[in-house]
Coordinates of C-alpha atoms in Angstrom, one line a residue:
Chain H
M437 CA -34.0 32.6 12.3
H438 CA -31.4 33.6 14.9
D439 CA -28.1 31.8 14.5
H440 CA -27.3 30.4 18.0
Y441 CA -24.2 28.7 16.8
P442 CA -22.4 30.8 14.2
S443 CA -19.5 29.2 12.4
R444 CA -17.4 29.7 9.3
Q445 CA -18.1 33.4 9.6
Q446 CA -15.0 34.7 11.4
P447 CA -11.3 34.6 10.8
E448 CA -10.7 33.0 14.2
A449 CA -12.1 29.9 15.9
R450 CA -14.1 30.3 19.2
F451 CA -15.6 28.1 21.8
L452 CA -19.2 29.1 22.3
P453 CA -21.5 27.9 25.2
R454 CA -23.8 25.0 24.4
L455 CA -27.3 26.4 24.9
D456 CA -29.1 23.0 24.7
P457 CA -29.3 20.0 27.0
V458 CA -27.5 16.8 26.1
V459 CA -30.3 14.6 27.6
F460 CA -33.8 15.9 27.0
G461 CA -35.4 13.0 28.7
D462 CA -35.8 14.7 32.0
C463 CA -36.4 18.2 30.7
P464 CA -39.7 20.1 31.1
A465 CA -40.2 19.6 27.3
A466 CA -40.0 15.8 27.7
P467 CA -43.2 13.7 27.7
P468 CA -44.5 12.9 31.2
N469 CA -43.3 9.7 32.9
N470 CA -40.5 9.4 30.4
R471 CA -38.5 6.3 31.5
P472 CA -34.9 5.7 30.4
P473 CA -34.6 2.5 28.4
I474 CA -31.0 2.1 29.8
D475 CA -29.5 2.4 33.2
R476 CA -29.6 5.9 34.7
A477 CA -25.8 5.6 35.2
L478 CA -25.4 5.2 31.4
V479 CA -27.7 8.2 30.8
S480 CA -25.4 10.3 33.1
K481 CA -22.4 9.0 31.3
F482 CA -23.8 10.0 28.0
E483 CA -24.6 13.4 29.4
T484 CA -21.0 13.9 30.7
E485 CA -19.0 12.2 28.0
G486 CA -21.2 12.7 25.0
F487 CA -21.2 9.0 23.8
L488 CA -21.9 5.5 24.9
I489 CA -20.4 2.2 23.6
L490 CA -23.2 -0.4 24.1
E491 CA -21.8 -3.9 23.6
D492 CA -23.9 -6.8 22.4
L493 CA -26.9 -4.7 21.8
F494 CA -27.7 -7.0 18.8
R495 CA -27.4 -10.8 19.0
A496 CA -25.2 -12.9 16.8
A497 CA -28.1 -14.0 14.5
E498 CA -29.2 -10.4 14.1
V499 CA -25.7 -9.3 13.3
R500 CA -25.4 -12.0 10.6
L501 CA -28.6 -10.8 9.1
L502 CA -27.4 -7.2 9.0
Q503 CA -24.1 -8.2 7.6
D504 CA -25.8 -10.1 4.8
G505 CA -28.0 -7.2 4.1
A506 CA -25.1 -4.8 4.0
R507 CA -23.2 -7.2 1.6
K508 CA -26.2 -7.3 -0.7
L509 CA -26.5 -3.5 -0.8
L510 CA -22.7 -3.1 -1.6
A511 CA -22.8 -5.9 -4.2
D512 CA -25.5 -4.4 -6.3
P513 CA -25.0 -0.6 -6.5
G514 CA -27.0 -0.6 -9.7
A515 CA -30.1 -1.2 -7.7
L516 CA -29.6 1.9 -5.7
A517 CA -30.2 5.6 -6.4
P518 CA -26.9 6.7 -7.9
E519 CA -26.7 10.0 -5.9
T520 CA -26.7 8.0 -2.6
L521 CA -23.4 6.2 -3.5
V522 CA -20.1 7.8 -2.3
T523 CA -16.8 6.2 -3.5
E524 CA -13.3 6.5 -2.1
P525 CA -11.3 9.4 -3.5
G526 CA -9.4 8.2 -6.5
A527 CA -11.1 4.7 -6.6
D528 CA -14.4 3.1 -7.4
E529 CA -14.8 1.3 -4.1
I530 CA -18.0 2.3 -2.3
R531 CA -17.4 4.1 0.9
S532 CA -21.0 5.0 1.9
I533 CA -24.5 4.4 0.8
F534 CA -26.9 7.1 2.0
A535 CA -30.6 6.8 2.7
I536 CA -30.5 3.1 3.5
H537 CA -33.7 3.2 5.5
R538 CA -35.5 4.1 2.3
Q539 CA -33.7 1.6 0.1
S540 CA -33.7 -1.5 2.3
A541 CA -36.6 -3.0 4.3
L542 CA -34.1 -4.5 6.7
M543 CA -32.4 -1.1 7.3
E544 CA -35.7 0.6 7.7
R545 CA -36.6 -2.0 10.4
L546 CA -33.2 -1.5 12.0
A547 CA -33.7 2.3 12.1
A548 CA -37.0 1.8 13.9
D549 CA -35.7 -0.9 16.3
S550 CA -36.6 0.2 19.9
R551 CA -33.0 -0.4 21.0
L552 CA -32.0 2.5 18.8
A553 CA -35.1 4.6 18.1
G554 CA -36.5 4.0 21.7
L555 CA -33.2 5.2 23.2
A556 CA -33.1 8.2 20.8
H557 CA -36.7 9.0 21.8
Y558 CA -35.8 9.1 25.4
L559 CA -32.5 11.0 25.1
L560 CA -34.0 13.6 22.8
G561 CA -37.2 13.9 24.8
G562 CA -39.9 13.0 22.4
D563 CA -40.6 12.1 18.8
V564 CA -37.6 11.7 16.5
Y565 CA -37.2 11.3 12.7
I566 CA -34.3 10.1 10.6
H567 CA -32.2 13.1 9.6
Q568 CA -29.7 10.9 7.8
S569 CA -28.9 7.2 7.4
R570 CA -26.1 5.4 5.7
L571 CA -24.1 2.3 5.4
N572 CA -20.4 3.0 5.9
Y573 CA -17.7 0.7 4.5
K574 CA -14.1 1.4 5.2
P575 CA -12.0 -1.0 3.1
G576 CA -8.9 -2.7 4.4
F577 CA -5.4 -1.6 3.3
R578 CA -6.4 1.8 2.0
G579 CA -9.3 3.1 4.0
R580 CA -8.9 6.8 4.2
E581 CA -8.9 8.9 7.4
F582 CA -11.8 11.1 8.4
Y583 CA -10.5 14.2 10.1
W584 CA -11.9 15.6 13.4
H585 CA -15.3 17.3 13.2
S586 CA -18.5 18.0 15.0
D587 CA -21.4 16.7 12.9
F588 CA -23.6 19.4 14.3
E589 CA -21.3 22.1 13.0
T590 CA -21.9 20.8 9.5
W591 CA -25.6 20.1 10.0
H592 CA -26.1 23.6 11.4
V593 CA -24.2 25.5 8.8
E594 CA -24.9 23.5 5.7
D595 CA -28.3 22.0 6.5
G596 CA -29.9 24.5 8.8
M597 CA -30.3 22.3 11.8
P598 CA -31.2 25.0 14.4
R599 CA -30.3 23.5 17.8
M600 CA -28.4 20.6 19.3
R601 CA -31.1 18.0 19.7
A602 CA -29.9 15.2 17.5
L603 CA -27.7 12.1 17.9
S604 CA -26.1 9.4 15.9
M605 CA -26.1 5.6 16.3
S606 CA -23.5 3.5 14.7
V607 CA -24.3 -0.2 14.6
L608 CA -21.0 -2.0 14.1
L609 CA -21.1 -4.7 11.4
A610 CA -17.4 -5.5 11.6
E611 CA -15.1 -5.5 14.5
N612 CA -13.7 -2.1 15.4
R613 CA -10.1 -2.8 16.5
A614 CA -7.3 -0.4 17.5
A615 CA -5.7 -1.5 14.2
N616 CA -8.4 -0.8 11.7
G617 CA -9.0 2.9 11.9
P618 CA -11.8 2.9 14.5
L619 CA -14.0 5.9 15.5
M620 CA -12.1 8.2 17.9
L621 CA -14.0 10.5 20.2
I622 CA -13.0 13.3 22.5
P623 CA -15.2 12.7 25.6
G624 CA -16.8 15.9 26.9
S625 CA -16.0 17.9 23.8
H626 CA -19.8 18.1 23.1
R627 CA -20.3 20.6 26.0
R628 CA -19.0 23.5 24.0
F629 CA -19.5 24.6 20.4
L630 CA -16.3 25.1 18.5
S631 CA -16.9 27.5 15.6
C632 CA -14.7 27.0 12.5
V633 CA -13.0 29.7 10.5
G634 CA -13.8 30.6 6.8
T635 CA -16.8 30.2 4.6
T636 CA -18.6 27.3 2.9
P637 CA -18.2 27.0 -0.9
E638 CA -21.4 26.2 -2.8
N639 CA -21.9 22.4 -3.6
H640 CA -19.3 21.7 -1.0
Y641 CA -21.1 18.5 0.1
R642 CA -19.9 16.3 -2.8
M643 CA -16.4 17.0 -1.8
S644 CA -16.9 17.0 2.0
L645 CA -18.5 13.6 2.0
R646 CA -15.2 12.2 0.7
K647 CA -12.6 14.3 2.5
Q648 CA -13.3 17.0 4.9
E649 CA -11.5 20.2 3.8
Y650 CA -13.7 23.1 4.9
G651 CA -15.5 23.6 8.2
V652 CA -12.5 22.0 9.8
P653 CA -11.7 22.7 13.5
D654 CA -8.4 24.5 14.1
E655 CA -5.5 22.7 15.6
D656 CA -5.1 24.8 18.7
S657 CA -8.6 24.1 19.8
L658 CA -8.4 20.4 19.0
A659 CA -5.1 20.2 21.0
E660 CA -6.8 22.0 23.9
L661 CA -9.8 19.5 23.8
A662 CA -7.5 16.4 23.5
H663 CA -5.2 17.5 26.3
R664 CA -8.1 18.3 28.6
H665 CA -10.3 15.3 27.8
G666 CA -8.1 12.7 26.1
I667 CA -9.2 10.6 23.2
T668 CA -11.3 7.4 23.4
V669 CA -10.9 4.8 20.7
A670 CA -14.3 3.1 20.2
T671 CA -13.4 -0.6 19.8
G672 CA -16.1 -3.3 19.8
K673 CA -17.4 -6.4 18.2
P674 CA -20.1 -6.6 15.6
G675 CA -23.4 -5.9 17.2
T676 CA -22.0 -3.1 19.4
V677 CA -23.7 0.2 19.1
V678 CA -21.9 3.5 19.5
V679 CA -24.3 6.3 20.4
F680 CA -23.0 9.8 20.2
D681 CA -24.2 13.4 20.6
C682 CA -24.4 15.5 17.5
N683 CA -21.8 18.0 18.8
I684 CA -19.0 15.6 19.9
M685 CA -15.6 16.0 18.3
H686 CA -14.7 12.8 16.5
G687 CA -12.7 11.4 13.6
S688 CA -10.9 8.3 12.5
A689 CA -7.5 7.4 11.2
G690 CA -6.9 5.6 8.0
N691 CA -7.1 1.8 7.8
I692 CA -4.0 0.0 6.5
S693 CA -5.0 -3.3 8.2
P694 CA -6.5 -6.1 6.1
F695 CA -9.6 -5.8 8.2
P696 CA -12.4 -3.7 6.6
R697 CA -14.7 -1.8 8.9
S698 CA -18.4 -1.3 8.3
N699 CA -21.4 0.0 10.2
A700 CA -25.0 1.0 9.7
F701 CA -25.4 4.6 10.8
F702 CA -28.5 6.5 11.7
V703 CA -29.0 10.1 12.8
Y704 CA -32.1 10.8 14.8
N705 CA -33.3 14.4 15.1
S706 CA -36.1 15.7 17.3
V707 CA -39.3 16.7 15.4
D708 CA -39.0 20.0 17.2
N709 CA -35.6 20.6 15.7
R710 CA -36.5 20.3 12.0
L711 CA -34.2 21.9 9.4
Q712 CA -34.5 25.6 8.5
A713 CA -32.6 27.5 5.8
P714 CA -28.9 26.8 6.1
F715 CA -26.8 29.1 8.3
G716 CA -24.1 29.3 5.7
P717 CA -24.6 28.5 2.0
E718 CA -27.8 29.6 0.2
K719 CA -28.5 26.1 -1.1
P720 CA -29.1 23.4 1.4
R721 CA -27.7 19.9 0.8
P722 CA -30.1 17.3 -0.8
P723 CA -32.6 15.3 1.3
F724 CA -30.6 12.0 1.1
V725 CA -27.9 13.7 3.1
A726 CA -30.1 15.9 5.3
E727 CA -33.8 15.2 5.4
R728 CA -35.9 18.3 5.2
H729 CA -39.2 17.2 3.8
D730 CA -40.2 14.0 5.7
Q731 CA -40.3 14.3 9.5
T732 CA -42.5 11.4 10.1
P733 CA -41.8 10.2 13.6
V734 CA -40.1 6.9 13.9
E735 CA -42.4 4.4 15.7
P736 CA -40.1 2.2 17.8
V737 CA -40.5 -1.5 17.0
T738 CA -39.7 -4.1 19.7
G739 CA -38.5 -7.6 19.3
Q740 CA -35.5 -9.2 17.5
L741 CA -34.6 -8.6 13.8
T742 CA -35.6 -11.6 11.7
A743 CA -35.2 -12.6 8.1
G744 CA -38.1 -11.7 5.7
Chain G
M858 CA 26.8 -14.3 -3.5
H859 CA 23.8 -16.6 -3.5
D860 CA 20.5 -14.8 -2.9
H861 CA 18.8 -16.8 -0.2
Y862 CA 15.8 -14.4 -0.1
P863 CA 14.9 -13.4 -3.6
S864 CA 12.4 -10.6 -3.9
R865 CA 11.1 -8.1 -6.5
Q866 CA 12.1 -10.6 -9.2
Q867 CA 8.9 -12.4 -9.9
P868 CA 5.4 -11.4 -11.0
E869 CA 3.9 -13.2 -8.0
A870 CA 4.5 -13.0 -4.3
R871 CA 5.7 -16.1 -2.4
F872 CA 6.3 -17.1 1.1
L873 CA 9.8 -18.5 1.4
P874 CA 11.2 -20.4 4.5
R875 CA 13.2 -18.5 6.9
L876 CA 16.7 -20.0 6.8
D877 CA 18.1 -18.2 9.9
P878 CA 17.4 -18.4 13.6
V879 CA 15.5 -15.6 15.3
V880 CA 17.6 -15.8 18.5
F881 CA 21.3 -16.6 17.9
G882 CA 22.1 -16.4 21.6
D883 CA 21.9 -20.2 22.1
C884 CA 23.3 -21.2 18.6
P885 CA 26.6 -22.9 18.1
A886 CA 27.8 -19.7 16.6
A887 CA 27.2 -17.8 19.8
P888 CA 29.9 -16.9 22.3
P889 CA 30.3 -19.5 25.1
N890 CA 28.4 -18.9 28.3
N891 CA 26.3 -16.3 26.6
R892 CA 23.7 -15.3 29.2
P893 CA 20.4 -13.6 28.3
P894 CA 20.1 -10.1 29.8
I895 CA 16.4 -10.5 30.0
D896 CA 14.1 -13.3 31.3
R897 CA 14.3 -16.5 29.2
A898 CA 10.5 -16.3 28.9
L899 CA 10.9 -13.0 27.1
V900 CA 13.6 -14.5 24.9
S901 CA 11.1 -17.3 23.9
K902 CA 8.4 -14.7 23.3
F903 CA 10.8 -12.8 21.0
E904 CA 11.5 -15.9 19.1
T905 CA 7.8 -16.8 18.7
E906 CA 6.3 -13.4 18.1
G907 CA 9.2 -11.5 16.7
F908 CA 9.0 -8.5 19.0
L909 CA 9.0 -7.4 22.6
I910 CA 7.5 -4.3 24.2
L911 CA 9.8 -3.6 27.2
E912 CA 8.2 -1.0 29.5
D913 CA 10.1 1.4 31.7
L914 CA 13.4 0.4 30.3
F915 CA 14.6 4.0 30.8
R916 CA 13.8 6.1 33.8
A917 CA 11.9 9.3 33.9
A918 CA 15.1 11.5 34.2
E919 CA 16.7 9.6 31.3
V920 CA 13.6 10.0 29.2
R921 CA 13.6 13.8 29.8
L922 CA 17.3 13.9 28.8
L923 CA 16.5 12.0 25.6
Q924 CA 13.4 14.2 24.8
D925 CA 15.5 17.3 25.3
G926 CA 18.2 15.9 23.0
A927 CA 15.6 15.1 20.4
R928 CA 14.1 18.5 20.6
K929 CA 17.5 20.1 20.1
L930 CA 18.2 18.0 17.0
L931 CA 14.8 18.8 15.5
A932 CA 15.1 22.5 16.3
D933 CA 18.5 23.1 14.6
P934 CA 18.5 21.1 11.3
G935 CA 21.1 23.5 9.9
A936 CA 23.6 21.9 12.2
L937 CA 23.0 18.4 10.7
A938 CA 24.2 16.8 7.5
P939 CA 21.5 17.8 5.0
E940 CA 21.2 14.4 3.4
T941 CA 20.2 12.9 6.8
L942 CA 17.0 14.9 7.0
V943 CA 13.8 13.5 5.7
T944 CA 10.7 15.7 5.5
E945 CA 6.9 14.9 5.3
P946 CA 5.7 14.6 1.7
G947 CA 4.4 18.0 0.7
A948 CA 5.7 19.8 3.8
D949 CA 8.9 21.0 5.4
E950 CA 8.2 19.3 8.7
I951 CA 11.1 16.9 9.6
R952 CA 10.0 13.3 9.8
S953 CA 13.3 11.6 10.4
I954 CA 16.9 12.4 11.1
F955 CA 19.3 9.6 10.0
A956 CA 22.7 8.7 11.5
I957 CA 21.9 10.3 14.9
H958 CA 24.6 8.2 16.6
R959 CA 27.1 10.0 14.5
Q960 CA 25.6 13.5 15.0
S961 CA 24.8 13.5 18.7
A962 CA 26.9 12.3 21.6
L963 CA 23.8 11.5 23.6
M964 CA 22.4 9.4 20.8
E965 CA 25.8 7.6 20.4
R966 CA 25.7 6.9 24.1
L967 CA 22.1 5.6 23.8
A968 CA 22.9 3.3 20.9
A969 CA 25.7 1.8 23.1
D970 CA 23.6 1.5 26.2
S971 CA 23.7 -2.1 27.5
R972 CA 19.9 -2.2 27.8
L973 CA 19.9 -2.0 24.0
A974 CA 23.3 -3.0 22.7
G975 CA 23.7 -5.7 25.3
L976 CA 20.4 -7.3 24.4
A977 CA 21.2 -7.0 20.7
H978 CA 24.5 -8.7 21.4
Y979 CA 22.8 -11.6 23.1
L980 CA 19.9 -12.0 20.6
L981 CA 22.2 -11.8 17.6
G982 CA 24.8 -14.0 19.2
G983 CA 27.9 -11.8 19.2
D984 CA 29.3 -8.5 18.2
V985 CA 26.9 -6.1 16.5
Y986 CA 27.3 -2.7 14.7
I987 CA 24.8 0.0 13.9
H988 CA 23.3 -0.6 10.5
Q989 CA 21.1 2.4 10.7
S990 CA 20.0 4.9 13.3
R991 CA 17.4 7.6 13.2
L992 CA 15.2 9.9 15.2
N993 CA 11.6 9.6 14.0
Y994 CA 9.1 12.3 14.5
K995 CA 5.4 11.8 13.5
P996 CA 3.6 15.1 13.9
G997 CA 0.1 15.4 15.3
F998 CA -2.9 16.2 13.0
R999 CA -1.2 15.1 9.8
G1000 CA 1.3 12.3 10.5
R1001 CA 1.3 10.1 7.4
E1002 CA 0.8 6.4 7.5
F1003 CA 3.6 3.9 6.9
Y1004 CA 2.4 0.9 4.9
W1005 CA 3.2 -2.7 5.9
H1006 CA 6.7 -3.9 5.2
S1007 CA 9.5 -6.2 6.3
D1008 CA 12.6 -4.1 6.9
F1009 CA 14.7 -7.1 5.9
E1010 CA 13.1 -7.3 2.5
T1011 CA 14.3 -3.7 1.8
W1012 CA 17.7 -4.2 3.5
H1013 CA 18.3 -7.3 1.6
V1014 CA 17.2 -6.2 -1.9
E1015 CA 18.4 -2.5 -1.7
D1016 CA 21.3 -2.7 0.7
G1017 CA 22.7 -6.2 0.2
M1018 CA 22.1 -7.5 3.8
P1019 CA 22.7 -11.2 3.1
R1020 CA 20.9 -13.0 6.0
M1021 CA 18.4 -12.3 8.8
R1022 CA 20.6 -11.5 11.7
A1023 CA 19.6 -8.0 12.6
L1024 CA 17.0 -6.3 14.7
S1025 CA 15.6 -2.9 15.5
M1026 CA 15.0 -1.1 18.8
S1027 CA 12.7 1.8 19.0
V1028 CA 13.0 3.9 22.2
L1029 CA 9.7 5.7 22.6
L1030 CA 10.1 9.4 23.4
A1031 CA 6.4 10.2 23.3
E1032 CA 3.5 8.1 24.4
N1033 CA 2.4 5.6 21.8
R1034 CA -1.4 5.5 22.1
A1035 CA -4.0 3.7 20.1
A1036 CA -5.1 7.2 18.9
N1037 CA -1.8 8.5 17.5
G1038 CA -0.8 6.1 14.8
P1039 CA 1.4 3.7 16.8
L1040 CA 3.6 0.9 15.4
M1041 CA 1.5 -2.1 14.4
L1042 CA 3.1 -5.5 14.2
I1043 CA 1.9 -8.9 13.0
P1044 CA 3.2 -11.3 15.6
G1045 CA 4.8 -14.4 14.1
S1046 CA 5.1 -12.9 10.6
H1047 CA 8.9 -12.9 10.9
R1048 CA 9.0 -16.7 10.6
R1049 CA 8.6 -16.7 6.8
F1050 CA 10.0 -14.4 4.1
L1051 CA 7.4 -12.8 1.9
S1052 CA 8.9 -11.9 -1.5
C1053 CA 7.4 -8.8 -3.1
V1054 CA 6.6 -8.5 -6.8
G1055 CA 8.2 -6.2 -9.3
T1056 CA 11.6 -4.6 -9.6
T1057 CA 13.4 -1.7 -7.8
P1058 CA 13.9 1.6 -9.6
E1059 CA 17.3 3.2 -9.2
N1060 CA 17.5 5.9 -6.5
H1061 CA 14.3 4.6 -5.1
Y1062 CA 15.4 5.3 -1.5
R1063 CA 14.7 9.0 -1.6
M1064 CA 11.1 8.3 -2.3
S1065 CA 10.7 5.2 -0.2
L1066 CA 11.9 6.9 2.9
R1067 CA 8.9 9.1 2.5
K1068 CA 6.2 6.8 1.3
Q1069 CA 6.6 3.1 0.5
E1070 CA 5.5 2.5 -3.1
Y1071 CA 7.7 -0.3 -4.4
G1072 CA 8.8 -3.5 -2.6
V1073 CA 5.3 -3.6 -1.1
P1074 CA 3.8 -6.8 0.2
D1075 CA 0.7 -8.0 -1.7
E1076 CA -2.7 -7.8 -0.1
D1077 CA -3.5 -11.5 -0.2
S1078 CA -0.4 -12.4 1.7
L1079 CA -1.0 -9.6 4.2
A1080 CA -4.5 -10.7 4.8
E1081 CA -3.4 -14.3 5.3
L1082 CA -0.8 -13.1 7.9
A1083 CA -3.2 -10.9 9.7
H1084 CA -6.0 -13.4 9.8
R1085 CA -3.6 -16.1 11.1
H1086 CA -1.7 -14.0 13.6
G1087 CA -3.7 -10.9 14.3
I1088 CA -2.2 -7.4 14.7
T1089 CA -0.6 -6.0 17.8
V1090 CA -0.7 -2.3 18.4
A1091 CA 2.5 -1.3 20.3
T1092 CA 1.3 1.2 22.8
G1093 CA 3.5 2.4 25.6
K1094 CA 4.8 5.4 27.6
P1095 CA 8.0 7.3 26.9
G1096 CA 10.9 5.1 28.0
T1097 CA 9.3 1.9 26.6
V1098 CA 11.5 0.1 24.1
V1099 CA 10.0 -1.9 21.2
V1100 CA 12.5 -4.6 20.0
F1101 CA 11.6 -6.2 16.8
D1102 CA 13.1 -8.8 14.4
C1103 CA 14.4 -7.5 11.0
N1104 CA 11.8 -9.6 9.1
I1105 CA 8.6 -8.9 11.0
M1106 CA 5.7 -7.3 9.1
H1107 CA 4.9 -3.9 10.5
G1108 CA 3.4 -0.5 9.6
S1109 CA 1.6 2.4 11.2
A1110 CA -1.6 4.3 10.4
G1111 CA -1.7 8.0 10.0
N1112 CA -1.9 10.3 13.1
I1113 CA -4.8 12.8 13.1
S1114 CA -4.6 13.1 16.9
P1115 CA -3.0 16.3 18.4
F1116 CA -0.4 14.0 20.0
P1117 CA 2.9 13.8 18.1
R1118 CA 4.9 10.6 18.2
S1119 CA 8.6 10.3 18.3
N1120 CA 11.2 7.7 18.9
A1121 CA 15.0 7.1 18.7
F1122 CA 15.5 4.1 16.4
F1123 CA 18.6 1.8 16.1
V1124 CA 19.2 -1.1 13.9
Y1125 CA 21.8 -3.6 15.1
N1126 CA 23.3 -6.0 12.7
S1127 CA 25.7 -8.9 13.4
V1128 CA 29.3 -8.2 12.3
D1129 CA 29.0 -11.6 10.5
N1130 CA 26.2 -10.3 8.4
R1131 CA 27.8 -7.2 6.9
L1132 CA 26.4 -5.7 3.7
Q1133 CA 27.3 -7.1 0.2
A1134 CA 26.3 -5.8 -3.2
P1135 CA 22.5 -5.2 -3.3
F1136 CA 20.4 -8.1 -4.5
G1137 CA 18.3 -5.7 -6.6
P1138 CA 19.5 -2.4 -7.9
E1139 CA 23.2 -1.9 -9.0
K1140 CA 23.8 1.0 -6.7
P1141 CA 23.4 0.5 -3.0
R1142 CA 21.8 3.1 -0.8
P1143 CA 24.1 5.6 1.0
P1144 CA 25.8 4.7 4.3
F1145 CA 23.7 7.1 6.4
V1146 CA 20.7 4.8 5.5
A1147 CA 22.6 1.5 5.4
E1148 CA 26.1 1.4 6.9
R1149 CA 28.5 -0.5 4.7
H1150 CA 31.9 0.9 5.6
D1151 CA 32.1 1.0 9.4
Q1152 CA 31.3 -2.2 11.2
T1153 CA 33.0 -1.3 14.4
P1154 CA 31.4 -3.4 17.1
V1155 CA 29.3 -1.5 19.6
E1156 CA 30.8 -1.8 23.1
P1157 CA 27.9 -2.0 25.5
V1158 CA 28.0 0.7 28.2
T1159 CA 26.3 0.1 31.6
G1160 CA 24.8 2.7 33.9
Q1161 CA 22.2 5.4 33.5
L1162 CA 22.2 8.1 31.0
T1163 CA 23.3 11.4 32.4
A1164 CA 23.6 15.0 31.2
G1165 CA 27.0 16.0 29.8

């Protein structure tokens, strides 16, 4: 398959044109009479900036339910598939649990919630499946930073995602404050593809889930992006949802505050954009990190989240 | 001399009462007819919260002058006393230059500027001298975090500062944004003294100037402080001055943004609070870190900063 977004192949970084729309909802490929589930102004904002911060998308009772669910998952790691657990470098503390939509009925329901899946369906112009899901927990006092990256760069090179037709939704389960290492995004950075230098070592994923060291954007390009577009710090209360394009440059600083940060995180990919052979390493990453076997479309479920 | 604020002597951390005023300007010890150089409301705020963020204290032309001066100091480290240079852990990049008021006429003038020294004179109720000065530079992309601490705890234990009658002023030379690892403070945390556990190794200062590892507040106490008082992120443009009490709990996250951070930093101590023998290690830290020989009162200088 032709590689439209080559990366980690050249000694120098390059900006390449984005060949794909950001919003597929109005494209010829979209289903007829496709109606946006959010204001058109927000759709435009997503197209221009590459992300949306949607406050109060979930109600207080729903947030409590999700927080309880998250606590239970973190408290009983023995009940989970061991390969889906990622710990802090140099510590036993759990940083992420992958494949939560397969390991928790509540998280499966959340992934299918129309507020998330319905929006993904619209923005990506048709049926979507879960490419990746996880529960992220950034502890207080010693939460590590996550350096700048485009998710798509990794998903393309390491997982074989051919085109940009995916997006992420982060459901905040703790308050994201300026003080506790919140998500930072460079608005507008999704409109070009920044290739990274170097090559990908085999079995890199085990390391990269902990601390990004390869496939890292170069400083000159990051400085250009940040000076041109600025940096937005995504703060918000629990129940806020941050929706972001697969190619937006983002990262987060460490968290020395006593306030932990956690979120439930879902990546929706168009069924027309299923994974191919990776565009870098020979061996793709395992399905709990990048789904390549089960592209069952998510059927959006309306109504509030309830217990049981 | 009696140790009013014992720390690093017990296996458990404790909150001890603060025995000293925060604002000495109205105390019996203060000079008669002592008038605050800032609004009384700001004086009250300083007393209650332990810090002030004073915007636009220096004009654009003065800021440019200071930025040029800082650049020159950083660009020619060979011209400086080698012991006053502190580099990033694992890198050659300069993180701080100490004793700048002795190594740069511009920084000496800045330290004496009435907007700084006059305010210190009022708040500390009489003559002050420079306990420490430095230029801080936190690079973009890889600026390290600085964990929570009370400066006074260190100055007391390691330098023999007997009482709380000192304060710091940070003159911002680059914009402090939420995204570039700004100073974070816990308002109100200065009103109690938090003793730290453990003991101080000899020659600890070389290490601690790079990365705090001893004399660290415990997590339970930090959590109590942060939940009670919250955390303020000190953002501001160049020319903003952050004034903070010697005992306020503060720290900063790492900086992955491309925006470096820098400031000129002065600690004013009352001439009635000069250093004694340390209350911990036998050997005090050297004078470029903690002045113990020269308590010449700073004579406040009015008027704008000018070149030459």
